[in-house]
XYZ file of C-alpha atoms in Angstrom:
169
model
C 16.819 -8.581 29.613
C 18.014 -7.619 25.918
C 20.043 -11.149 25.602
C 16.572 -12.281 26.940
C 14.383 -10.515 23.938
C 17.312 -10.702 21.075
C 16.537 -14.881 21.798
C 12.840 -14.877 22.216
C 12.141 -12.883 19.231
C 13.654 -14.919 16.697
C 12.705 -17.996 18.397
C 9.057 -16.594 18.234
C 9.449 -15.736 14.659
C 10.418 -19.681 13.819
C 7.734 -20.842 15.961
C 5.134 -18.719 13.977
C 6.751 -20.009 10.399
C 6.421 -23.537 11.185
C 2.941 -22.733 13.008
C 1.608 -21.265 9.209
C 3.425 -23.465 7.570
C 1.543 -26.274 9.031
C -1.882 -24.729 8.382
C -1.984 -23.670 4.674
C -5.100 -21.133 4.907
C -3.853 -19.704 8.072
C -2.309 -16.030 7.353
C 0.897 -14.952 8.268
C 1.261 -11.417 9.820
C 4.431 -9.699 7.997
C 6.297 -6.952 8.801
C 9.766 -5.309 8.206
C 11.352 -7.348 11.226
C 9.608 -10.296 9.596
C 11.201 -9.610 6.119
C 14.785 -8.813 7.943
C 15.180 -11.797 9.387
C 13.976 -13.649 6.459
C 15.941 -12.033 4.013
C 19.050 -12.297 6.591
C 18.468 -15.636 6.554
C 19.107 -14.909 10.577
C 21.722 -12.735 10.758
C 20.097 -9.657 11.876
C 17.956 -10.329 14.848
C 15.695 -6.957 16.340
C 14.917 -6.328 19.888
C 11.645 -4.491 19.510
C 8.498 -3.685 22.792
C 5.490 -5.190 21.388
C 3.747 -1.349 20.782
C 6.207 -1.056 18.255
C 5.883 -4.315 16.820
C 2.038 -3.486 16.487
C 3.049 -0.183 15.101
C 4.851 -1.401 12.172
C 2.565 -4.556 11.130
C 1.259 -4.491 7.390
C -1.411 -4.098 6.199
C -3.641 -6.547 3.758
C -3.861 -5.409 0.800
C -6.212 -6.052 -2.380
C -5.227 -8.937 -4.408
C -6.248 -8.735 -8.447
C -8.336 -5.861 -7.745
C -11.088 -7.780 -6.088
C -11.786 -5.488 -3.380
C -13.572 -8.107 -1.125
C -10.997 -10.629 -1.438
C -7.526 -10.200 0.978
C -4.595 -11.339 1.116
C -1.544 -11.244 3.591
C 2.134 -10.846 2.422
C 3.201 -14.070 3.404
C 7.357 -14.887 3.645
C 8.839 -15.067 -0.210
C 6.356 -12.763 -1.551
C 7.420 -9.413 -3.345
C 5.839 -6.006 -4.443
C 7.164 -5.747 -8.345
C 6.156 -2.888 -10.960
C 4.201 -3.644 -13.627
C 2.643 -1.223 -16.039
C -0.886 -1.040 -15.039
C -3.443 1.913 -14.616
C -4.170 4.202 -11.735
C -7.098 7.247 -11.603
C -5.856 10.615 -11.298
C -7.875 12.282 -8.571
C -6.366 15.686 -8.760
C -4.105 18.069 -10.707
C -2.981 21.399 -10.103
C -0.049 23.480 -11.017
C -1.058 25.994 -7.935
C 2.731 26.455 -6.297
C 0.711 28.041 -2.956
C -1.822 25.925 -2.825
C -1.548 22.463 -4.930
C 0.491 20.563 -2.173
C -1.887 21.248 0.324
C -4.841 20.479 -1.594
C -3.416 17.082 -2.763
C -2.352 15.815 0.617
C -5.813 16.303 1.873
C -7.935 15.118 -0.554
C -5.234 11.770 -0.136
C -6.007 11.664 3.508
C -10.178 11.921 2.993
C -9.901 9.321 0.723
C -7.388 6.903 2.506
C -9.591 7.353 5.460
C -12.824 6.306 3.583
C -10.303 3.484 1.418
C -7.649 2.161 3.552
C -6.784 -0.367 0.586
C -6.916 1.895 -2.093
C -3.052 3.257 -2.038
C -3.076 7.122 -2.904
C 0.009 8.526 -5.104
C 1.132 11.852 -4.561
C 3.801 12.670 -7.353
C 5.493 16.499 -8.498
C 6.360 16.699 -11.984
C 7.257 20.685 -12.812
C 4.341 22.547 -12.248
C 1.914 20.292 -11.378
C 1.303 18.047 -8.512
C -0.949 15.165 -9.028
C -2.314 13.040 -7.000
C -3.413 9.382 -8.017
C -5.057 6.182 -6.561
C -5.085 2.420 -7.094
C -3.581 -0.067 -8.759
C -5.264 -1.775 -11.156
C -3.903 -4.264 -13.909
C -6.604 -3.595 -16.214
C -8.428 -0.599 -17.570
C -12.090 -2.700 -16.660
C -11.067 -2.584 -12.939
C -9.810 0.688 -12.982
C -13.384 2.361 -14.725
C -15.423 0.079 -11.847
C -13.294 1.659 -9.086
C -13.365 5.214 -10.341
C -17.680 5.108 -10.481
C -17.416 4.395 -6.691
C -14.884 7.153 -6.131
C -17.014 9.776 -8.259
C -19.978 8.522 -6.494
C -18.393 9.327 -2.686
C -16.528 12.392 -4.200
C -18.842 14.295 -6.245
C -16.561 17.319 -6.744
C -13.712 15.447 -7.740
C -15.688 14.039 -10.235
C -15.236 16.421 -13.104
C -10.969 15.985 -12.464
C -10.584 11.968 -12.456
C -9.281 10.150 -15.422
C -7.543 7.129 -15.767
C -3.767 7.197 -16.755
C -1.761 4.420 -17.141
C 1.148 3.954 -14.768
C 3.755 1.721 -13.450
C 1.884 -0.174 -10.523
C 2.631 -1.964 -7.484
C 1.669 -5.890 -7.440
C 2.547 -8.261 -4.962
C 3.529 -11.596 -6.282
């Protein structure tokens, strides 16, 4: 059964390159298997049940801060750091409670923007937490009206700060 799987899986993986490659607007699912074997160039092959392969497929994400455009990582694409801005949600130097109070107010607003990545950093005393990634200050300021407008009492606390950002080239 595993010689089975380590065989199919691979063989799978080629047949879906050459499927996309074949069909220029079709979009390629990526995940960390995916960018193994790429990078591997085939010489690490994973034996995975198809619940975990489901488990660990990406996610689209925003491209050029255009919020109704997506894209998918295809294969040869790359996250680099650029500097860029990001809105500071929160801020607290609170050692009881500022941990807490960041990871939540992360998770309410992951759950309400799934492509918006949330930051949570520590930098002695405070913990901040910040969202987006924006390459200019114009998207950031459009972005942080719509937060202020679903998060009225964070309002008062968000600023933009610039940042080193993630982009995917």
């Amino acid at each position: 059964m595993k010689i089975v799987l380590s065989v199919l899986v691979p063989a799978l993986l080629c047949v879906a390159e050459v499927c996309a490659e074949g069909v220029p607007d079709l979009p390629v699912e990526r995940n960390i298997v995916d960018s193994l074997a790429l990078r591997s160039e085939g010489r690490i092959m994973v034996n995975q049940p198809a619940a975990l392969a489901k488990r660990v497929m990406r996610d689209t994400a925003s491209v050029d801060g255009d919020e109704n455009r997506h894209q998918e990582l295809r294969p040869g694409t790359a996250v680099v750091h650029k500097a860029g801005y990001r809105i500071q949600v929160y801020s607290d130097n609170n050692q009881r409670m500022a941990r807490s109070n960041a990871e939540r107010i992360a998770s309410r607003i992951s759950s309400e923007y799934p492509l918006l990545g949330t930051y949570m950093v520590y930098k002695a005393p405070y913990w901040r937490l910040k969202v987006g990634d924006f390459l200019t200050r114009e998207d950031a300021v459009a972005v942080m009206a719509e937060l202020k407008k679903s998060f009225a009492s964070l309002a008062g606390e968000m600023i933009i700060v610039r940042d080193r950002i993630n982009v995917i080239e």
